[in-house]
Structure formats: structure tokens, C-alpha cells
């Protein structure tokens, strides 16, 4: 059996099954140890410094104790601290994005995904560059500035050259005042060379869900195709970092395996990236398995209820305070509302999970990857966020200003967010309101901007932001950023 070593580059050593099992046993033994739980909660709290705020984060063992704890008042305390952390480092901004499905051709055999090779029922589709352009125009017309591109794994139909060409096309479309300013990429594990090419194409985050950290289950759930190789998949983020991508996004597909096991594995992966590359994951996503074409989520035994899911999200927030957290439209409005309170910093909105889905009137189901629970339009999501006192942000400034990897993390830690991210959020919201919002959303949004401008600490920054917003409202000048 491989010994646990966070600095190792071997999957089975940095995600050690033995260490996860020991962690789960430790967590179970201490789940009612109130003194220890209080100590861990205290460690997780944000501490004020002369220049801002710092958070110690938690180890996978500490966080696993909290996840195991079932004492209601301690869980309530976890939620409070998760919210404090979120407000300290991310403020009340919520970044908005949409997925763009390029192709559902796939050679893998993933048991939970309708794109699996043996599914002869699902329509296969791959966008041409003309179709990519049309989808991007539709997304720009909704108001999106940030996309996550998605594709199945198929070296013949979706080679890296195809993905790179699509990225070029996406960045080249400027429809009316529209612009896609950040393309995140969710494609299968690949080589260092291909990651280098993605970096050169100007991508934002490289996202790859682990699906499950449990090696045996992983192999059973991915019986055929290149994705079957657990080590190649699990070591992908190290190759991405080697290829120069320093913003990487982790995720587990919850429901496949025991959530406590996945939770420990996920945090060990984050610790590994920090130990080897000096920077943790840029984002963590929390997808749950959903119904889809020939997929019935009830066939997987490890589904978690909404309460457990909320607790899990809060515990991730406590463990990795500087990592962005993403929840997609797989979740309903009610669940998203709960999760936003306990640490989520990014949501998708107005999403379609089918190939070519944005250019059709009706939501198409024939090529869909999973059922979308939150089917509201982007305008409705934006308004709903504001009604719940979140600032919808279309900001893409950081990576364009070179603030990636540890430079982004330093911004987060330095307390400069209110002088940088906050005005950027307001300026990009002003763009959205001018160009795309319904009258009601625009009214609520403009009131929010007035209120929130007053919270920018530096007078000079406040004045510039207010002036830029005036310009946005009175002219076609766009894309201001700090
Ligand atoms: N093909 C790429 C790969 O191999 O990693 C990733 C793209 S895939 C379009 C994006 C993610 O959707 C997968 O990593 C998986 O976690 C998730 N997914 C697949 N089937 C799902 C389902 N039935 N419900 C919810 N999410 C699903």
C-alpha cells in the first residue's frame, strides 16, 4: 500500500486511501468531542490583521471532524463562520457564468453520463465554428461575459485543435456591446503540451472534476475509454500546472461514492496542489448527479440530501477559505439560495446543457448532459441575487491583469477586495443593466449600485468607479476595470 505523501506526484500517494480511511475513523471518533470541535471552529474563523483579514483554513482531518459532527448548534456555528469567511474574502459579490457545450461526442464509458459511448439513443452533435459564433452571440445577447466550455472526450471528433479553434472563435465575437472575456475550460485530462496550448489560447480556469477519489469505484464507474485511467485523471492538475495553467478548478460528482470519503479526498487534493505548486485550487465545484437521457440518479446509492449538501459546502468553505466555490443550475433555486449563504461565490445562470442549446427558442433535450433544475433566465437570476443582497458580478479582470494563481490569492488575502473586485463588480453590473436587463431588474440594480459605491473605502477609487459607471450609462464605452 502506498504511503501518504502530499508532495508526491503519484495519485495514490497524495490521495492515499489509507489516510482517508484513518481520517474518517478519526472524525467518527471525535464527532461529539465538543472541545476539539470548538478548537477547530476557532481556528477556521477569519482573524483581523493590520492590512485586512487572514484565515488559517483547516486540514482534511480537522474539516472531516466538523463534517462528521451532528450537533445542531455546532452546525449552525459552521454556517455562521462560513458566511463570515465568504464576506471577508469575497464580499457579497457573486460571479456569473454560463456553460457552453461544444460537442457531446465521447469515447468514454462513464456510467453516470449520458454522453457515454454506448448510448446510441442520444443525438450526437458537434458545433461548427459558425454554430459556435451563433451560440456566443446568443450568450452575449443574454449578457454573459464568462463561459465554461464543455466537451466529451473524443480524440477524433474533439481533438485539442478543435477546442483551440473554438476558443479563438469565442474570443473573436463582439456582437453589439457584447464580449466574452474569460473562457474557462472543462475538457478531459490531457498532456502537458496540450495544457500549454490552452494556456497560450488565453483560457481562464482549467476545470476537471475528479468524479470520485475512490480508486476502485472510479475504475468501476469508468469501465472503458481513456478516462478509465485513475492516475492519469487524478494527476491532470499537476500536468496543467506544469503547462503553465495556475488557475485550476476541482470538483467531485456527489452521489457516486460516500460523501465523507470524497470530502477528505478533495481536501487532500487541494493540500497537494498547495504543497507542490504553492497554490491551491482556484475553484471547487459541488455538482450532484442528476437525471439525464439514459441516466437515473437513483441507481447510485450515495445521494446526499439538501441538509448534508449544505453542511458539506460550508465545511469546504471553512477548510479552503481563499478558493472560489461554484454551484451550477443542476441545483434548484431553493438549494442555491441556501448554498450562497454558506460560501458559494460563483453561479451559472440561464444555462442550457445541450449542444447548440442557446440558439433554439425552446430548451432542447435531445443532446442534453443533465436536467437543469434552475431554469430561470439570466435576468431572473440576476434580479433574484440582488433581491437577496448579492451583487451579480460579470467581472473578468483578474486573469486579464495577470492576477492568477498565488497573485490572485494575495489579492484575496490583502483586504484590497473592496478597492478592486467590488468596484469591478459594480462596473460590470452597470454594463449588464444598461445593455441587457429588463426595466425592473435595471431599477433594482441601479439602486444597488448607488448603495454599494458608498462601500468602496478609497475615495479616489470610488470617484473613478462612479465616473466610469456614468460613462457606461451615457455612452458605448465598456470594459472598465481596476
Ligand atoms: N468530458 C470531460 C471529462 O471527461 O472530464 C468533462 C466535461 S463533462 C461535459 C462535465 C461534467 O459533467 C463531468 O465531469 C461530470 O462530473 C458532470 N456530469 C456528467 N454526467 C452528469 C449527470 N448525470 N449529472 C450531473 N453531472 C454530470
PDB file of C-alpha atoms in Angstrom, residues 146-346:
ATOM      1  CA  UNK A 146     -17.682  34.469 -18.883  1.00  0.00           C
ATOM      2  CA  UNK A 147     -18.127  30.956 -20.231  1.00  0.00           C
ATOM      3  CA  UNK A 148     -17.117  27.452 -19.270  1.00  0.00           C
ATOM      4  CA  UNK A 149     -16.709  25.342 -22.391  1.00  0.00           C
ATOM      5  CA  UNK A 150     -17.615  21.673 -22.133  1.00  0.00           C
ATOM      6  CA  UNK A 151     -16.899  18.769 -24.431  1.00  0.00           C
ATOM      7  CA  UNK A 152     -16.859  14.998 -24.323  1.00  0.00           C
ATOM      8  CA  UNK A 153     -13.555  13.211 -24.806  1.00  0.00           C
ATOM      9  CA  UNK A 154     -13.033  12.118 -28.379  1.00  0.00           C
ATOM     10  CA  UNK A 155      -9.593  12.446 -29.985  1.00  0.00           C
ATOM     11  CA  UNK A 156     -11.053  12.171 -33.490  1.00  0.00           C
ATOM     12  CA  UNK A 157     -14.104  14.422 -33.205  1.00  0.00           C
ATOM     13  CA  UNK A 158     -12.918  16.809 -30.486  1.00  0.00           C
ATOM     14  CA  UNK A 159      -9.110  16.989 -30.805  1.00  0.00           C
ATOM     15  CA  UNK A 160      -7.298  19.798 -28.987  1.00  0.00           C
ATOM     16  CA  UNK A 161      -7.088  21.729 -32.290  1.00  0.00           C
ATOM     17  CA  UNK A 162     -10.899  21.831 -32.387  1.00  0.00           C
ATOM     18  CA  UNK A 163     -11.087  23.112 -28.806  1.00  0.00           C
ATOM     19  CA  UNK A 164      -8.429  25.770 -29.539  1.00  0.00           C
ATOM     20  CA  UNK A 165     -10.250  26.882 -32.678  1.00  0.00           C
ATOM     21  CA  UNK A 166     -13.491  27.226 -30.690  1.00  0.00           C
ATOM     22  CA  UNK A 167     -11.719  29.323 -28.042  1.00  0.00           C
ATOM     23  CA  UNK A 168     -10.383  31.641 -30.768  1.00  0.00           C
ATOM     24  CA  UNK A 169     -13.834  31.941 -32.280  1.00  0.00           C
ATOM     25  CA  UNK A 170     -15.424  32.693 -28.914  1.00  0.00           C
ATOM     26  CA  UNK A 171     -12.961  35.489 -28.147  1.00  0.00           C
ATOM     27  CA  UNK A 172     -13.324  36.924 -31.659  1.00  0.00           C
ATOM     28  CA  UNK A 173     -17.096  37.556 -31.478  1.00  0.00           C
ATOM     29  CA  UNK A 174     -18.105  41.113 -30.496  1.00  0.00           C
ATOM     30  CA  UNK A 175     -21.811  41.488 -31.022  1.00  0.00           C
ATOM     31  CA  UNK A 176     -23.266  44.945 -30.213  1.00  0.00           C
ATOM     32  CA  UNK A 177     -21.657  45.754 -26.820  1.00  0.00           C
ATOM     33  CA  UNK A 178     -21.069  42.051 -26.183  1.00  0.00           C
ATOM     34  CA  UNK A 179     -17.816  40.391 -25.344  1.00  0.00           C
ATOM     35  CA  UNK A 180     -16.741  37.058 -23.891  1.00  0.00           C
ATOM     36  CA  UNK A 181     -13.800  37.989 -21.723  1.00  0.00           C
ATOM     37  CA  UNK A 182     -12.993  34.767 -19.964  1.00  0.00           C
ATOM     38  CA  UNK A 183     -13.263  31.222 -21.271  1.00  0.00           C
ATOM     39  CA  UNK A 184     -12.852  28.513 -18.665  1.00  0.00           C
ATOM     40  CA  UNK A 185     -12.332  25.030 -19.988  1.00  0.00           C
ATOM     41  CA  UNK A 186     -13.819  21.749 -18.803  1.00  0.00           C
ATOM     42  CA  UNK A 187     -12.374  19.053 -21.038  1.00  0.00           C
ATOM     43  CA  UNK A 188     -10.900  15.651 -20.302  1.00  0.00           C
ATOM     44  CA  UNK A 189      -7.467  15.169 -18.763  1.00  0.00           C
ATOM     45  CA  UNK A 190      -4.748  15.773 -21.320  1.00  0.00           C
ATOM     46  CA  UNK A 191      -0.990  16.216 -21.813  1.00  0.00           C
ATOM     47  CA  UNK A 192       1.320  18.974 -20.537  1.00  0.00           C
ATOM     48  CA  UNK A 193       1.781  20.105 -24.128  1.00  0.00           C
ATOM     49  CA  UNK A 194      -1.972  20.463 -24.652  1.00  0.00           C
ATOM     50  CA  UNK A 195      -2.338  22.342 -21.378  1.00  0.00           C
ATOM     51  CA  UNK A 196       0.394  24.692 -22.580  1.00  0.00           C
ATOM     52  CA  UNK A 197      -1.577  25.289 -25.777  1.00  0.00           C
ATOM     53  CA  UNK A 198      -4.742  26.006 -23.795  1.00  0.00           C
ATOM     54  CA  UNK A 199      -2.832  28.487 -21.663  1.00  0.00           C
ATOM     55  CA  UNK A 200      -1.498  30.197 -24.803  1.00  0.00           C
ATOM     56  CA  UNK A 201      -5.057  30.402 -26.144  1.00  0.00           C
ATOM     57  CA  UNK A 202      -5.874  32.618 -23.151  1.00  0.00           C
ATOM     58  CA  UNK A 203      -8.075  30.383 -21.062  1.00  0.00           C
ATOM     59  CA  UNK A 204      -9.098  31.292 -17.530  1.00  0.00           C
ATOM     60  CA  UNK A 205      -9.525  28.274 -15.254  1.00  0.00           C
ATOM     61  CA  UNK A 206      -8.955  24.680 -16.297  1.00  0.00           C
ATOM     62  CA  UNK A 207     -11.720  22.683 -14.635  1.00  0.00           C
ATOM     63  CA  UNK A 208     -11.706  18.933 -14.278  1.00  0.00           C
ATOM     64  CA  UNK A 209     -13.982  17.086 -11.897  1.00  0.00           C
ATOM     65  CA  UNK A 210     -12.441  14.103 -10.222  1.00  0.00           C
ATOM     66  CA  UNK A 211     -15.904  12.486 -10.161  1.00  0.00           C
ATOM     67  CA  UNK A 212     -14.728  10.220  -7.310  1.00  0.00           C
ATOM     68  CA  UNK A 213     -11.494   9.950  -5.360  1.00  0.00           C
ATOM     69  CA  UNK A 214     -12.219   6.333  -4.521  1.00  0.00           C
ATOM     70  CA  UNK A 215      -9.956   4.429  -6.924  1.00  0.00           C
ATOM     71  CA  UNK A 216     -11.930   1.178  -7.129  1.00  0.00           C
ATOM     72  CA  UNK A 217     -15.222   2.982  -7.600  1.00  0.00           C
ATOM     73  CA  UNK A 218     -13.578   5.289 -10.118  1.00  0.00           C
ATOM     74  CA  UNK A 219     -12.479   2.309 -12.199  1.00  0.00           C
ATOM     75  CA  UNK A 220     -15.888   0.669 -11.955  1.00  0.00           C
ATOM     76  CA  UNK A 221     -17.702   3.890 -12.914  1.00  0.00           C
ATOM     77  CA  UNK A 222     -15.351   4.470 -15.864  1.00  0.00           C
ATOM     78  CA  UNK A 223     -15.130   0.941 -17.247  1.00  0.00           C
ATOM     79  CA  UNK A 224     -13.915   1.846 -20.733  1.00  0.00           C
ATOM     80  CA  UNK A 225     -12.094   4.602 -22.583  1.00  0.00           C
ATOM     81  CA  UNK A 226      -9.112   6.801 -21.686  1.00  0.00           C
ATOM     82  CA  UNK A 227     -10.886   8.154 -18.600  1.00  0.00           C
ATOM     83  CA  UNK A 228     -10.608   4.702 -17.026  1.00  0.00           C
ATOM     84  CA  UNK A 229      -7.014   5.536 -16.020  1.00  0.00           C
ATOM     85  CA  UNK A 230      -7.372   6.806 -12.421  1.00  0.00           C
ATOM     86  CA  UNK A 231      -3.799   8.022 -12.074  1.00  0.00           C
ATOM     87  CA  UNK A 232      -3.808   9.921 -15.391  1.00  0.00           C
ATOM     88  CA  UNK A 233      -7.052  11.654 -14.419  1.00  0.00           C
ATOM     89  CA  UNK A 234      -6.053  12.406 -10.822  1.00  0.00           C
ATOM     90  CA  UNK A 235      -2.630  13.762 -11.813  1.00  0.00           C
ATOM     91  CA  UNK A 236      -4.098  16.031 -14.520  1.00  0.00           C
ATOM     92  CA  UNK A 237      -3.946  19.190 -12.412  1.00  0.00           C
ATOM     93  CA  UNK A 238      -0.216  18.704 -11.886  1.00  0.00           C
ATOM     94  CA  UNK A 239       0.260  18.482 -15.647  1.00  0.00           C
ATOM     95  CA  UNK A 240      -1.950  21.556 -16.126  1.00  0.00           C
ATOM     96  CA  UNK A 241       0.219  23.480 -13.643  1.00  0.00           C
ATOM     97  CA  UNK A 242       3.340  22.238 -15.399  1.00  0.00           C
ATOM     98  CA  UNK A 243       1.853  23.531 -18.640  1.00  0.00           C
ATOM     99  CA  UNK A 244       1.535  26.994 -17.066  1.00  0.00           C
ATOM    100  CA  UNK A 245      -2.134  26.983 -16.042  1.00  0.00           C
ATOM    101  CA  UNK A 246      -2.146  28.151 -12.444  1.00  0.00           C
ATOM    102  CA  UNK A 247      -5.905  28.536 -12.005  1.00  0.00           C
ATOM    103  CA  UNK A 248      -7.367  25.056 -11.750  1.00  0.00           C
ATOM    104  CA  UNK A 249     -10.848  24.007 -10.650  1.00  0.00           C
ATOM    105  CA  UNK A 250     -11.548  20.813  -8.695  1.00  0.00           C
ATOM    106  CA  UNK A 251     -14.846  19.048  -8.116  1.00  0.00           C
ATOM    107  CA  UNK A 252     -16.453  15.797  -7.076  1.00  0.00           C
ATOM    108  CA  UNK A 253     -19.645  14.435  -8.593  1.00  0.00           C
ATOM    109  CA  UNK A 254     -21.538  13.897  -5.348  1.00  0.00           C
ATOM    110  CA  UNK A 255     -23.747  10.840  -5.242  1.00  0.00           C
ATOM    111  CA  UNK A 256     -21.287   8.403  -6.772  1.00  0.00           C
ATOM    112  CA  UNK A 257     -19.382   7.499  -3.591  1.00  0.00           C
ATOM    113  CA  UNK A 258     -19.644   8.154   0.155  1.00  0.00           C
ATOM    114  CA  UNK A 259     -19.550  11.918   0.595  1.00  0.00           C
ATOM    115  CA  UNK A 260     -17.275  11.825   3.637  1.00  0.00           C
ATOM    116  CA  UNK A 261     -14.693   9.883   1.645  1.00  0.00           C
ATOM    117  CA  UNK A 262     -14.934  12.330  -1.259  1.00  0.00           C
ATOM    118  CA  UNK A 263     -14.683  15.309   1.057  1.00  0.00           C
ATOM    119  CA  UNK A 264     -11.418  14.105   2.582  1.00  0.00           C
ATOM    120  CA  UNK A 265     -10.042  13.250  -0.888  1.00  0.00           C
ATOM    121  CA  UNK A 266     -10.991  16.650  -2.274  1.00  0.00           C
ATOM    122  CA  UNK A 267      -9.236  18.496   0.549  1.00  0.00           C
ATOM    123  CA  UNK A 268      -6.186  16.265   0.223  1.00  0.00           C
ATOM    124  CA  UNK A 269      -6.063  17.172  -3.459  1.00  0.00           C
ATOM    125  CA  UNK A 270      -6.162  20.866  -2.526  1.00  0.00           C
ATOM    126  CA  UNK A 271      -3.402  20.335   0.062  1.00  0.00           C
ATOM    127  CA  UNK A 272      -1.345  18.507  -2.538  1.00  0.00           C
ATOM    128  CA  UNK A 273      -1.574  21.388  -5.052  1.00  0.00           C
ATOM    129  CA  UNK A 274      -0.568  23.835  -2.342  1.00  0.00           C
ATOM    130  CA  UNK A 275       2.332  21.620  -1.208  1.00  0.00           C
ATOM    131  CA  UNK A 276       3.723  21.029  -4.696  1.00  0.00           C
ATOM    132  CA  UNK A 277       2.852  24.182  -6.639  1.00  0.00           C
ATOM    133  CA  UNK A 278       2.495  26.726  -3.835  1.00  0.00           C
ATOM    134  CA  UNK A 279      -1.100  27.496  -4.792  1.00  0.00           C
ATOM    135  CA  UNK A 280      -4.339  25.728  -4.013  1.00  0.00           C
ATOM    136  CA  UNK A 281      -7.273  25.267  -6.390  1.00  0.00           C
ATOM    137  CA  UNK A 282      -8.792  28.449  -7.806  1.00  0.00           C
ATOM    138  CA  UNK A 283     -12.272  26.963  -7.552  1.00  0.00           C
ATOM    139  CA  UNK A 284     -14.095  23.955  -6.195  1.00  0.00           C
ATOM    140  CA  UNK A 285     -17.406  22.876  -7.749  1.00  0.00           C
ATOM    141  CA  UNK A 286     -20.039  20.834  -5.967  1.00  0.00           C
ATOM    142  CA  UNK A 287     -22.117  19.058  -8.624  1.00  0.00           C
ATOM    143  CA  UNK A 288     -24.585  16.303  -7.682  1.00  0.00           C
ATOM    144  CA  UNK A 289     -25.595  13.515 -10.071  1.00  0.00           C
ATOM    145  CA  UNK A 290     -28.752  14.408 -11.972  1.00  0.00           C
ATOM    146  CA  UNK A 291     -31.267  12.650 -14.140  1.00  0.00           C
ATOM    147  CA  UNK A 292     -30.288  12.654 -17.804  1.00  0.00           C
ATOM    148  CA  UNK A 293     -31.165  10.824 -21.015  1.00  0.00           C
ATOM    149  CA  UNK A 294     -30.464   7.190 -20.023  1.00  0.00           C
ATOM    150  CA  UNK A 295     -29.211   8.017 -16.518  1.00  0.00           C
ATOM    151  CA  UNK A 296     -31.278   7.513 -13.370  1.00  0.00           C
ATOM    152  CA  UNK A 297     -29.562   9.159 -10.382  1.00  0.00           C
ATOM    153  CA  UNK A 298     -31.350   6.735  -8.023  1.00  0.00           C
ATOM    154  CA  UNK A 299     -29.167   3.964  -9.388  1.00  0.00           C
ATOM    155  CA  UNK A 300     -26.285   5.491  -7.460  1.00  0.00           C
ATOM    156  CA  UNK A 301     -26.539   4.683  -3.778  1.00  0.00           C
ATOM    157  CA  UNK A 302     -24.727   7.626  -2.308  1.00  0.00           C
ATOM    158  CA  UNK A 303     -27.006  10.569  -2.997  1.00  0.00           C
ATOM    159  CA  UNK A 304     -26.993  13.211  -0.272  1.00  0.00           C
ATOM    160  CA  UNK A 305     -29.928  15.241   0.974  1.00  0.00           C
ATOM    161  CA  UNK A 306     -30.013  19.034   0.842  1.00  0.00           C
ATOM    162  CA  UNK A 307     -29.094  19.450   4.524  1.00  0.00           C
ATOM    163  CA  UNK A 308     -25.989  17.299   4.226  1.00  0.00           C
ATOM    164  CA  UNK A 309     -25.105  19.046   0.990  1.00  0.00           C
ATOM    165  CA  UNK A 310     -25.306  22.439   2.710  1.00  0.00           C
ATOM    166  CA  UNK A 311     -23.132  21.270   5.575  1.00  0.00           C
ATOM    167  CA  UNK A 312     -20.607  19.822   3.153  1.00  0.00           C
ATOM    168  CA  UNK A 313     -20.431  23.118   1.261  1.00  0.00           C
ATOM    169  CA  UNK A 314     -19.944  25.068   4.484  1.00  0.00           C
ATOM    170  CA  UNK A 315     -17.176  22.709   5.593  1.00  0.00           C
ATOM    171  CA  UNK A 316     -15.338  23.190   2.279  1.00  0.00           C
ATOM    172  CA  UNK A 317     -15.663  26.962   2.792  1.00  0.00           C
ATOM    173  CA  UNK A 318     -14.064  26.631   6.245  1.00  0.00           C
ATOM    174  CA  UNK A 319     -11.245  24.393   5.022  1.00  0.00           C
ATOM    175  CA  UNK A 320     -10.135  26.375   1.934  1.00  0.00           C
ATOM    176  CA  UNK A 321     -11.156  29.982   2.603  1.00  0.00           C
ATOM    177  CA  UNK A 322      -9.484  31.516  -0.458  1.00  0.00           C
ATOM    178  CA  UNK A 323     -10.878  29.119  -3.022  1.00  0.00           C
ATOM    179  CA  UNK A 324     -13.867  30.211  -5.100  1.00  0.00           C
ATOM    180  CA  UNK A 325     -16.850  27.866  -4.885  1.00  0.00           C
ATOM    181  CA  UNK A 326     -19.213  27.112  -7.741  1.00  0.00           C
ATOM    182  CA  UNK A 327     -22.759  25.811  -7.851  1.00  0.00           C
ATOM    183  CA  UNK A 328     -24.463  25.226 -11.185  1.00  0.00           C
ATOM    184  CA  UNK A 329     -28.059  25.097 -12.374  1.00  0.00           C
ATOM    185  CA  UNK A 330     -28.063  21.382 -11.524  1.00  0.00           C
ATOM    186  CA  UNK A 331     -29.445  22.744  -8.247  1.00  0.00           C
ATOM    187  CA  UNK A 332     -32.819  24.362  -7.670  1.00  0.00           C
ATOM    188  CA  UNK A 333     -33.370  27.960  -6.652  1.00  0.00           C
ATOM    189  CA  UNK A 334     -34.063  26.902  -3.049  1.00  0.00           C
ATOM    190  CA  UNK A 335     -30.826  24.918  -2.723  1.00  0.00           C
ATOM    191  CA  UNK A 336     -28.790  27.626  -4.443  1.00  0.00           C
ATOM    192  CA  UNK A 337     -30.193  30.203  -2.024  1.00  0.00           C
ATOM    193  CA  UNK A 338     -29.023  28.110   0.946  1.00  0.00           C
ATOM    194  CA  UNK A 339     -25.592  27.430  -0.508  1.00  0.00           C
ATOM    195  CA  UNK A 340     -24.981  31.071  -1.356  1.00  0.00           C
ATOM    196  CA  UNK A 341     -25.162  31.823   2.338  1.00  0.00           C
ATOM    197  CA  UNK A 342     -22.545  29.284   3.307  1.00  0.00           C
ATOM    198  CA  UNK A 343     -19.794  30.058   0.860  1.00  0.00           C
ATOM    199  CA  UNK A 344     -20.657  29.835  -2.831  1.00  0.00           C
ATOM    200  CA  UNK A 345     -19.022  32.631  -4.846  1.00  0.00           C
ATOM    201  CA  UNK A 346     -19.927  31.697  -8.441  1.00  0.00           C
TER     202      UNK A 346
END
